[in-house]
PDB file of C-alpha atoms in Angstrom:
ATOM      1  CA  MET A   1     -20.624  47.208 -15.216  1.00 40.00           C
ATOM      2  CA  ASN A   2     -17.907  45.243 -16.599  1.00 43.00           C
ATOM      3  CA  THR A   3     -19.888  41.931 -17.358  1.00 43.00           C
ATOM      4  CA  LEU A   4     -16.938  39.812 -17.055  1.00 47.00           C
ATOM      5  CA  SER A   5     -16.534  40.922 -13.174  1.00 87.00           C
ATOM      6  CA  THR A   6     -20.128  39.631 -12.640  1.00 90.00           C
ATOM      7  CA  LEU A   7     -20.273  36.872 -10.432  1.00 92.00           C
ATOM      8  CA  LEU A   8     -23.958  36.154  -9.574  1.00 94.00           C
ATOM      9  CA  THR A   9     -27.351  37.690 -10.423  1.00 95.00           C
ATOM     10  CA  SER A  10     -30.540  37.470  -9.320  1.00 96.00           C
ATOM     11  CA  SER A  11     -33.688  38.340 -11.150  1.00 96.00           C
ATOM     12  CA  GLY A  12     -37.339  38.738 -10.178  1.00 96.00           C
ATOM     13  CA  VAL A  13     -36.816  36.469  -7.206  1.00 97.00           C
ATOM     14  CA  VAL A  14     -39.784  35.849  -5.203  1.00 97.00           C
ATOM     15  CA  LYS A  15     -39.803  33.198  -2.234  1.00 97.00           C
ATOM     16  CA  GLN A  16     -43.074  32.718  -0.872  1.00 95.00           C
ATOM     17  CA  PHE A  17     -44.256  30.823   2.117  1.00 94.00           C
ATOM     18  CA  GLY A  18     -48.038  30.638   2.079  1.00 92.00           C
ATOM     19  CA  GLU A  19     -49.269  33.927   1.910  1.00 90.00           C
ATOM     20  CA  ILE A  20     -46.176  35.289   3.008  1.00 91.00           C
ATOM     21  CA  ARG A  21     -43.471  36.755   0.545  1.00 92.00           C
ATOM     22  CA  ALA A  22     -40.518  36.814   2.368  1.00 95.00           C
ATOM     23  CA  VAL A  23     -38.707  37.803  -0.682  1.00 96.00           C
ATOM     24  CA  ASP A  24     -40.719  40.117  -3.130  1.00 95.00           C
ATOM     25  CA  GLY A  25     -39.241  40.649  -6.302  1.00 95.00           C
ATOM     26  CA  VAL A  26     -35.567  40.999  -5.956  1.00 96.00           C
ATOM     27  CA  ASN A  27     -32.899  42.111  -8.373  1.00 96.00           C
ATOM     28  CA  LEU A  28     -29.256  41.896  -7.685  1.00 94.00           C
ATOM     29  CA  SER A  29     -25.883  41.640  -9.239  1.00 93.00           C
ATOM     30  CA  LEU A  30     -22.737  40.847  -7.293  1.00 92.00           C
ATOM     31  CA  ARG A  31     -19.141  41.647  -8.771  1.00 91.00           C
ATOM     32  CA  ARG A  32     -16.079  39.738  -7.830  1.00 91.00           C
ATOM     33  CA  GLY A  33     -14.082  41.205  -5.283  1.00 91.00           C
ATOM     34  CA  ASP A  34     -17.532  42.797  -3.619  1.00 91.00           C
ATOM     35  CA  VAL A  35     -18.160  43.020   0.374  1.00 93.00           C
ATOM     36  CA  VAL A  36     -21.703  43.626   0.343  1.00 95.00           C
ATOM     37  CA  GLY A  37     -23.656  44.440   3.794  1.00 95.00           C
ATOM     38  CA  LEU A  38     -27.145  43.131   3.732  1.00 95.00           C
ATOM     39  CA  VAL A  39     -28.927  45.274   6.500  1.00 94.00           C
ATOM     40  CA  GLY A  40     -32.607  44.943   7.339  1.00 92.00           C
ATOM     41  CA  GLY A  41     -34.547  44.269  11.014  1.00 89.00           C
ATOM     42  CA  ASN A  42     -36.216  40.974  11.826  1.00 86.00           C
ATOM     43  CA  GLY A  43     -38.454  39.915   9.392  1.00 86.00           C
ATOM     44  CA  ALA A  44     -36.751  41.914   6.638  1.00 91.00           C
ATOM     45  CA  GLY A  45     -35.833  38.774   4.524  1.00 92.00           C
ATOM     46  CA  LYS A  46     -32.259  38.647   4.889  1.00 92.00           C
ATOM     47  CA  THR A  47     -31.925  35.127   6.035  1.00 91.00           C
ATOM     48  CA  THR A  48     -34.399  34.071   3.152  1.00 94.00           C
ATOM     49  CA  MET A  49     -32.087  36.010   0.690  1.00 94.00           C
ATOM     50  CA  LEU A  50     -29.168  34.165   2.136  1.00 93.00           C
ATOM     51  CA  ARG A  51     -30.679  31.019   1.803  1.00 93.00           C
ATOM     52  CA  LEU A  52     -31.799  31.686  -1.663  1.00 95.00           C
ATOM     53  CA  LEU A  53     -28.338  32.983  -2.879  1.00 94.00           C
ATOM     54  CA  CYS A  54     -26.705  30.048  -1.539  1.00 92.00           C
ATOM     55  CA  GLY A  55     -28.789  27.550  -3.374  1.00 92.00           C
ATOM     56  CA  LEU A  56     -30.855  26.064  -0.086  1.00 91.00           C
ATOM     57  CA  TYR A  57     -33.990  27.360  -1.213  1.00 94.00           C
ATOM     58  CA  ARG A  58     -35.353  27.531  -4.611  1.00 95.00           C
ATOM     59  CA  PRO A  59     -37.282  30.530  -5.486  1.00 96.00           C
ATOM     60  CA  THR A  60     -40.951  30.485  -5.915  1.00 97.00           C
ATOM     61  CA  GLU A  61     -40.266  33.036  -9.041  1.00 97.00           C
ATOM     62  CA  GLY A  62     -37.217  34.268 -10.751  1.00 97.00           C
ATOM     63  CA  GLU A  63     -34.024  33.203 -11.107  1.00 96.00           C
ATOM     64  CA  ILE A  64     -30.431  33.160  -9.780  1.00 96.00           C
ATOM     65  CA  PHE A  65     -27.282  32.242 -11.577  1.00 95.00           C
ATOM     66  CA  PHE A  66     -23.668  32.047 -10.820  1.00 94.00           C
ATOM     67  CA  HIS A  67     -21.139  33.218 -13.552  1.00 92.00           C
ATOM     68  CA  SER A  68     -18.125  31.860 -14.287  1.00 88.00           C
ATOM     69  CA  LYS A  69     -15.025  33.629 -15.398  1.00 83.00           C
ATOM     70  CA  SER A  70     -15.510  31.267 -18.490  1.00 81.00           C
ATOM     71  CA  GLY A  71     -18.748  32.822 -19.203  1.00 81.00           C
ATOM     72  CA  GLU A  72     -20.728  30.058 -18.295  1.00 87.00           C
ATOM     73  CA  ASN A  73     -24.052  30.633 -16.461  1.00 92.00           C
ATOM     74  CA  ARG A  74     -25.600  27.902 -14.065  1.00 93.00           C
ATOM     75  CA  PRO A  75     -28.255  28.007 -11.410  1.00 93.00           C
ATOM     76  CA  ILE A  76     -26.715  28.757  -7.845  1.00 93.00           C
ATOM     77  CA  HIS A  77     -27.940  25.263  -6.556  1.00 90.00           C
ATOM     78  CA  GLU A  78     -25.883  23.488  -9.026  1.00 91.00           C
ATOM     79  CA  ILE A  79     -22.496  25.230  -7.692  1.00 89.00           C
ATOM     80  CA  ARG A  80     -22.478  25.000  -4.013  1.00 85.00           C
ATOM     81  CA  GLU A  81     -19.099  23.835  -3.875  1.00 88.00           C
ATOM     82  CA  LYS A  82     -18.037  27.357  -5.094  1.00 91.00           C
ATOM     83  CA  LEU A  83     -19.945  28.969  -1.980  1.00 94.00           C
ATOM     84  CA  GLY A  84     -19.001  29.133   1.902  1.00 94.00           C
ATOM     85  CA  VAL A  85     -21.698  29.564   4.364  1.00 93.00           C
ATOM     86  CA  VAL A  86     -21.680  30.929   8.253  1.00 92.00           C
ATOM     87  CA  PRO A  87     -25.003  30.374   9.180  1.00 87.00           C
ATOM     88  CA  GLU A  88     -26.338  32.192  12.485  1.00 80.00           C
ATOM     89  CA  SER A  89     -26.548  28.418  13.963  1.00 81.00           C
ATOM     90  CA  THR A  90     -23.009  27.338  13.675  1.00 83.00           C
ATOM     91  CA  GLY A  91     -24.008  23.380  13.543  1.00 86.00           C
ATOM     92  CA  LEU A  92     -21.106  21.844  14.840  1.00 92.00           C
ATOM     93  CA  TYR A  93     -20.515  18.377  15.852  1.00 93.00           C
ATOM     94  CA  HIS A  94     -19.715  18.802  19.287  1.00 92.00           C
ATOM     95  CA  ARG A  95     -18.130  15.175  19.571  1.00 93.00           C
ATOM     96  CA  LEU A  96     -15.522  16.489  17.139  1.00 96.00           C
ATOM     97  CA  THR A  97     -12.630  19.198  17.545  1.00 97.00           C
ATOM     98  CA  ALA A  98     -12.655  22.028  15.887  1.00 97.00           C
ATOM     99  CA  TRP A  99     -10.328  20.564  13.407  1.00 98.00           C
ATOM    100  CA  GLU A 100     -12.010  17.388  12.873  1.00 97.00           C
ATOM    101  CA  ASN A 101     -15.278  19.521  12.191  1.00 97.00           C
ATOM    102  CA  ILE A 102     -13.436  21.447   9.275  1.00 97.00           C
ATOM    103  CA  ARG A 103     -12.017  18.589   8.039  1.00 97.00           C
ATOM    104  CA  TYR A 104     -15.039  16.814   7.546  1.00 96.00           C
ATOM    105  CA  HIS A 105     -16.424  19.704   5.688  1.00 95.00           C
ATOM    106  CA  ALA A 106     -13.289  19.745   3.795  1.00 96.00           C
ATOM    107  CA  ARG A 107     -13.294  15.969   2.594  1.00 96.00           C
ATOM    108  CA  LEU A 108     -16.861  16.510   1.403  1.00 93.00           C
ATOM    109  CA  HIS A 109     -15.399  18.988  -1.190  1.00 93.00           C
ATOM    110  CA  GLY A 110     -12.545  16.568  -1.940  1.00 94.00           C
ATOM    111  CA  ILE A 111     -10.055  19.064  -0.453  1.00 95.00           C
ATOM    112  CA  GLU A 112      -6.796  16.783   0.820  1.00 97.00           C
ATOM    113  CA  ASP A 113      -6.092  16.945   4.419  1.00 97.00           C
ATOM    114  CA  ASP A 114      -2.665  18.709   3.940  1.00 97.00           C
ATOM    115  CA  VAL A 115      -4.303  21.146   1.980  1.00 97.00           C
ATOM    116  CA  ALA A 116      -7.103  21.940   4.490  1.00 97.00           C
ATOM    117  CA  TRP A 117      -4.594  22.066   7.402  1.00 97.00           C
ATOM    118  CA  GLU A 118      -2.546  24.642   5.634  1.00 96.00           C
ATOM    119  CA  ARG A 119      -5.652  26.781   4.637  1.00 95.00           C
ATOM    120  CA  THR A 120      -7.101  26.348   8.279  1.00 97.00           C
ATOM    121  CA  LEU A 121      -3.931  27.234   9.818  1.00 96.00           C
ATOM    122  CA  ARG A 122      -3.415  30.454   8.086  1.00 94.00           C
ATOM    123  CA  PHE A 123      -6.795  31.714   8.614  1.00 94.00           C
ATOM    124  CA  ALA A 124      -6.775  30.140  12.370  1.00 95.00           C
ATOM    125  CA  LYS A 125      -3.989  32.469  13.309  1.00 94.00           C
ATOM    126  CA  ALA A 126      -5.967  35.430  12.295  1.00 91.00           C
ATOM    127  CA  LEU A 127      -8.580  34.603  14.374  1.00 92.00           C
ATOM    128  CA  SER A 128      -6.268  33.577  17.296  1.00 92.00           C
ATOM    129  CA  ILE A 129      -7.745  30.060  17.536  1.00 94.00           C
ATOM    130  CA  SER A 130      -4.747  27.968  16.425  1.00 94.00           C
ATOM    131  CA  GLY A 131      -4.164  26.525  19.812  1.00 95.00           C
ATOM    132  CA  GLU A 132      -7.768  25.224  20.080  1.00 96.00           C
ATOM    133  CA  LEU A 133      -8.274  23.455  17.062  1.00 97.00           C
ATOM    134  CA  HIS A 134      -7.246  20.126  18.409  1.00 96.00           C
ATOM    135  CA  ARG A 135      -9.986  20.870  21.579  1.00 96.00           C
ATOM    136  CA  HIS A 136     -13.224  19.144  21.296  1.00 95.00           C
ATOM    137  CA  THR A 137     -16.065  21.957  20.397  1.00 94.00           C
ATOM    138  CA  ARG A 138     -18.509  20.942  23.238  1.00 92.00           C
ATOM    139  CA  GLY A 139     -16.756  23.583  25.585  1.00 89.00           C
ATOM    140  CA  PHE A 140     -16.400  26.368  23.180  1.00 92.00           C
ATOM    141  CA  SER A 141     -17.992  29.548  23.758  1.00 91.00           C
ATOM    142  CA  ARG A 142     -19.902  31.598  21.126  1.00 89.00           C
ATOM    143  CA  GLY A 143     -17.007  33.075  19.810  1.00 89.00           C
ATOM    144  CA  MET A 144     -15.134  30.146  19.427  1.00 92.00           C
ATOM    145  CA  ARG A 145     -17.966  28.157  17.761  1.00 93.00           C
ATOM    146  CA  GLN A 146     -18.472  31.072  15.232  1.00 92.00           C
ATOM    147  CA  LYS A 147     -14.903  30.986  14.772  1.00 94.00           C
ATOM    148  CA  THR A 148     -14.640  27.543  14.069  1.00 95.00           C
ATOM    149  CA  ALA A 149     -17.737  27.952  11.569  1.00 95.00           C
ATOM    150  CA  LEU A 150     -15.604  30.429   9.726  1.00 95.00           C
ATOM    151  CA  LEU A 151     -12.695  28.421   9.109  1.00 96.00           C
ATOM    152  CA  ARG A 152     -15.052  25.396   8.396  1.00 96.00           C
ATOM    153  CA  ALA A 153     -16.466  27.868   5.601  1.00 96.00           C
ATOM    154  CA  LEU A 154     -13.114  28.812   4.164  1.00 96.00           C
ATOM    155  CA  VAL A 155     -11.491  25.640   3.846  1.00 96.00           C
ATOM    156  CA  HIS A 156     -12.384  24.715   0.505  1.00 95.00           C
ATOM    157  CA  GLY A 157     -11.688  27.741  -0.783  1.00 93.00           C
ATOM    158  CA  PRO A 158     -15.251  29.138  -1.776  1.00 93.00           C
ATOM    159  CA  GLU A 159     -15.682  31.958  -4.579  1.00 92.00           C
ATOM    160  CA  ILE A 160     -18.387  33.572  -2.246  1.00 94.00           C
ATOM    161  CA  LEU A 161     -18.696  33.549   1.340  1.00 95.00           C
ATOM    162  CA  LEU A 162     -22.057  34.119   2.934  1.00 95.00           C
ATOM    163  CA  LEU A 163     -22.171  35.366   6.700  1.00 94.00           C
ATOM    164  CA  ASP A 164     -25.400  35.652   8.425  1.00 92.00           C
ATOM    165  CA  GLU A 165     -25.120  37.649  11.507  1.00 90.00           C
ATOM    166  CA  PRO A 166     -21.529  36.549  12.088  1.00 90.00           C
ATOM    167  CA  THR A 167     -21.019  38.786  14.713  1.00 89.00           C
ATOM    168  CA  ALA A 168     -23.955  38.020  16.814  1.00 83.00           C
ATOM    169  CA  GLY A 169     -23.731  37.281  20.431  1.00 80.00           C
ATOM    170  CA  LEU A 170     -19.967  37.698  20.279  1.00 86.00           C
ATOM    171  CA  ASP A 171     -17.841  39.546  22.777  1.00 88.00           C
ATOM    172  CA  VAL A 172     -16.006  42.817  21.687  1.00 91.00           C
ATOM    173  CA  THR A 173     -12.392  41.227  20.725  1.00 90.00           C
ATOM    174  CA  SER A 174     -14.072  38.298  19.060  1.00 89.00           C
ATOM    175  CA  ALA A 175     -16.482  40.633  16.918  1.00 91.00           C
ATOM    176  CA  ARG A 176     -13.123  42.639  15.920  1.00 91.00           C
ATOM    177  CA  MET A 177     -11.512  39.581  14.909  1.00 91.00           C
ATOM    178  CA  VAL A 178     -14.000  38.468  12.492  1.00 91.00           C
ATOM    179  CA  ARG A 179     -14.605  41.743  10.937  1.00 91.00           C
ATOM    180  CA  LYS A 180     -10.853  42.151  10.493  1.00 90.00           C
ATOM    181  CA  LEU A 181     -10.946  38.737   8.604  1.00 91.00           C
ATOM    182  CA  VAL A 182     -13.262  39.920   6.361  1.00 92.00           C
ATOM    183  CA  ARG A 183     -11.508  43.042   5.480  1.00 90.00           C
ATOM    184  CA  LYS A 184      -8.641  40.534   4.790  1.00 89.00           C
ATOM    185  CA  LEU A 185     -10.576  38.430   2.512  1.00 91.00           C
ATOM    186  CA  ARG A 186     -11.810  41.849   0.817  1.00 89.00           C
ATOM    187  CA  ASP A 187      -8.022  43.162   0.383  1.00 88.00           C
ATOM    188  CA  GLU A 188      -7.285  39.674  -1.614  1.00 87.00           C
ATOM    189  CA  GLY A 189      -9.902  40.165  -3.826  1.00 87.00           C
ATOM    190  CA  GLY A 190     -12.656  37.837  -1.987  1.00 89.00           C
ATOM    191  CA  THR A 191     -16.237  38.262  -2.303  1.00 94.00           C
ATOM    192  CA  VAL A 192     -18.733  38.488   0.675  1.00 95.00           C
ATOM    193  CA  ILE A 193     -22.298  39.003   1.228  1.00 95.00           C
ATOM    194  CA  TYR A 194     -22.470  40.001   4.901  1.00 94.00           C
ATOM    195  CA  SER A 195     -25.702  40.165   6.552  1.00 93.00           C
ATOM    196  CA  THR A 196     -26.265  41.967   9.719  1.00 90.00           C
ATOM    197  CA  HIS A 197     -28.627  44.674  11.283  1.00 86.00           C
ATOM    198  CA  HIS A 198     -26.320  46.973  12.709  1.00 87.00           C
ATOM    199  CA  LEU A 199     -25.383  49.730  10.359  1.00 89.00           C
ATOM    200  CA  ALA A 200     -22.322  50.698  12.154  1.00 88.00           C
ATOM    201  CA  GLU A 201     -20.851  47.404  11.415  1.00 90.00           C
ATOM    202  CA  ALA A 202     -21.899  47.347   7.846  1.00 91.00           C
ATOM    203  CA  GLN A 203     -20.228  50.792   7.363  1.00 89.00           C
ATOM    204  CA  MET A 204     -17.159  49.297   8.962  1.00 89.00           C
ATOM    205  CA  VAL A 205     -16.896  46.137   7.080  1.00 91.00           C
ATOM    206  CA  CYS A 206     -18.865  46.540   3.715  1.00 92.00           C
ATOM    207  CA  ASP A 207     -17.966  48.993   0.643  1.00 89.00           C
ATOM    208  CA  ARG A 208     -21.450  48.727  -0.544  1.00 94.00           C
ATOM    209  CA  ILE A 209     -24.872  47.988   1.335  1.00 95.00           C
ATOM    210  CA  ILE A 210     -28.139  46.708   0.560  1.00 95.00           C
ATOM    211  CA  ILE A 211     -31.127  47.742   2.719  1.00 95.00           C
ATOM    212  CA  MET A 212     -34.091  45.313   2.819  1.00 95.00           C
ATOM    213  CA  HIS A 213     -37.396  45.880   4.116  1.00 94.00           C
ATOM    214  CA  ASN A 214     -40.710  43.715   3.998  1.00 93.00           C
ATOM    215  CA  GLY A 215     -38.812  41.645   1.412  1.00 94.00           C
ATOM    216  CA  GLN A 216     -37.911  44.098  -0.949  1.00 95.00           C
ATOM    217  CA  ILE A 217     -34.596  45.943  -1.807  1.00 95.00           C
ATOM    218  CA  ARG A 218     -35.271  49.701  -0.884  1.00 95.00           C
ATOM    219  CA  CYS A 219     -31.401  50.997  -1.671  1.00 94.00           C
ATOM    220  CA  ASP A 220     -28.208  49.394  -3.149  1.00 94.00           C
ATOM    221  CA  GLY A 221     -24.902  51.627  -2.902  1.00 94.00           C
ATOM    222  CA  THR A 222     -22.186  53.054  -0.978  1.00 92.00           C
ATOM    223  CA  PRO A 223     -22.970  54.890   2.205  1.00 90.00           C
ATOM    224  CA  ASP A 224     -22.551  57.986   0.751  1.00 91.00           C
ATOM    225  CA  GLU A 225     -25.073  57.405  -2.166  1.00 93.00           C
ATOM    226  CA  LEU A 226     -27.557  56.075   0.364  1.00 92.00           C
ATOM    227  CA  MET A 227     -27.515  59.174   2.302  1.00 92.00           C
ATOM    228  CA  ALA A 228     -27.565  61.448  -0.791  1.00 92.00           C
ATOM    229  CA  GLU A 229     -30.625  59.254  -1.940  1.00 91.00           C
ATOM    230  CA  THR A 230     -32.491  60.168   1.128  1.00 93.00           C
ATOM    231  CA  ASN A 231     -31.109  63.617   1.808  1.00 94.00           C
ATOM    232  CA  THR A 232     -29.659  62.921   5.091  1.00 92.00           C
ATOM    233  CA  GLY A 233     -26.661  63.389   7.229  1.00 89.00           C
ATOM    234  CA  ASN A 234     -26.000  59.670   8.404  1.00 89.00           C
ATOM    235  CA  LEU A 235     -26.687  56.342   7.537  1.00 90.00           C
ATOM    236  CA  GLU A 236     -29.107  55.825  10.470  1.00 91.00           C
ATOM    237  CA  ASP A 237     -31.236  58.892   9.528  1.00 92.00           C
ATOM    238  CA  ALA A 238     -31.108  57.213   5.720  1.00 92.00           C
ATOM    239  CA  TYR A 239     -32.242  53.489   6.935  1.00 92.00           C
ATOM    240  CA  VAL A 240     -34.813  54.938   8.805  1.00 92.00           C
ATOM    241  CA  ALA A 241     -36.210  57.241   5.609  1.00 93.00           C
ATOM    242  CA  LEU A 242     -36.055  54.026   3.287  1.00 92.00           C
ATOM    243  CA  THR A 243     -38.128  51.728   6.036  1.00 92.00           C
ATOM    244  CA  SER A 244     -40.574  54.079   7.407  1.00 87.00           C
ATOM    245  CA  ASP A 245     -43.461  52.027   6.282  1.00 85.00           C
ATOM    246  CA  VAL A 246     -44.747  49.796   9.137  1.00 77.00           C
ATOM    247  CA  ALA A 247     -42.704  46.150   9.316  1.00 76.00           C
ATOM    248  CA  ARG A 248     -44.538  43.097   8.579  1.00 67.00           C
ATOM    249  CA  THR A 249     -44.927  40.272  11.355  1.00 59.00           C
ATOM    250  CA  ASP A 250     -41.746  38.255  11.046  1.00 53.00           C
ATOM    251  CA  SER A 251     -43.062  34.801  12.320  1.00 47.00           C
ATOM    252  CA  LYS A 252     -42.374  32.641   9.350  1.00 48.00           C
ATOM    253  CA  GLU A 253     -39.098  33.890   8.824  1.00 48.00           C
ATOM    254  CA  GLN A 254     -37.770  33.630  12.526  1.00 46.00           C
ATOM    255  CA  LYS A 255     -38.966  30.074  12.505  1.00 49.00           C
ATOM    256  CA  GLU A 256     -37.179  29.338   9.559  1.00 46.00           C
ATOM    257  CA  GLY A 257     -33.884  31.293  10.906  1.00 47.00           C
ATOM    258  CA  LYS A 258     -34.178  28.894  13.834  1.00 50.00           C
ATOM    259  CA  MET A 259     -33.703  25.835  12.194  1.00 53.00           C
ATOM    260  CA  ALA A 260     -30.184  24.776  12.626  1.00 55.00           C
ATOM    261  CA  ARG A 261     -31.071  21.328  10.672  1.00 58.00           C
ATOM    262  CA  VAL A 262     -31.691  23.331   7.183  1.00 59.00           C
ATOM    263  CA  TRP A 263     -28.404  25.048   7.278  1.00 56.00           C
ATOM    264  CA  ARG A 264     -26.677  21.409   8.220  1.00 56.00           C
ATOM    265  CA  THR A 265     -28.493  20.347   4.902  1.00 59.00           C
ATOM    266  CA  LEU A 266     -25.980  22.909   3.148  1.00 59.00           C
ATOM    267  CA  LEU A 267     -23.122  22.037   5.169  1.00 61.00           C
ATOM    268  CA  THR A 268     -23.152  18.192   4.763  1.00 59.00           C
ATOM    269  CA  PRO A 269     -24.222  18.005   1.050  1.00 54.00           C
ATOM    270  CA  SER A 270     -23.154  14.316   0.306  1.00 49.00           C
ATOM    271  CA  ARG A 271     -23.410  12.253   3.425  1.00 46.00           C
ATOM    272  CA  ARG A 272     -24.803  12.250   6.889  1.00 44.00           C
ATOM    273  CA  ASN A 273     -22.999  12.231  10.070  1.00 47.00           C
ATOM    274  CA  LYS A 274     -24.479  10.329  13.024  1.00 43.00           C
ATOM    275  CA  GLU A 275     -22.806  12.541  15.775  1.00 45.00           C
ATOM    276  CA  GLY A 276     -25.247  15.102  17.201  1.00 49.00           C
ATOM    277  CA  SER A 277     -24.856  18.803  16.753  1.00 50.00           C
ATOM    278  CA  GLU A 278     -24.211  21.176  19.493  1.00 49.00           C
ATOM    279  CA  ASP A 279     -26.737  23.505  18.220  1.00 51.00           C
ATOM    280  CA  GLU A 280     -29.802  20.708  18.363  1.00 40.00           C
TER     281      GLU A 280
END
């Protein structure tokens, strides 16, 4: 691998909650331009791993570094401005319009309003939401909230986009739009980590798939490489072969995964907004 293309690495990363190792010794290297599917069932460790990769959680053991183009290596929690995150709980402020939610986030990152509007409008057209930007989000459908969260994550021009189950609960049309936008970002050289428990969706969107099970990475490669390693003819059989041991209980991960307030800590890094959130 060309080290100049390396964007993010994790080395021996462990995250422990009491007796539970939600993430257990993960080594990972992410390259610029990668669109990586992080696939696993409930309790596999996907959400915890995403929170580690965006600096919201600190590892119990191990290290995660961001590698700049200039060659500087910095801990991931020090460079949050280079990350865009779309959590499963969108954390929108329902008394604000879609644009006001997005603009607020942009201002936290020091982005001028005119630049933020230009970026927002460009991606809003791709998601067919440009006509709804000045509507309050209180009455938005799940799909509209998810699209707004995507726009908010992209408005400051992040180098890495992390998506936690981005199409969960969406109708077919909205899910197709989200996947189309991810492919567009890939074609433009963007870097995306796409967490999902749907193998077919990962195969449609991602060039590289990481399978997690019981907090560990069981396989990392292209769909063809996963099938070759397991001597199977399709991704579903490959997944079953790699995760045949009994899955652990997922109580801690699921409780953490439902905490919108935790994600909001990341989404509002410098000050608090007194308005209520739709996900509360």
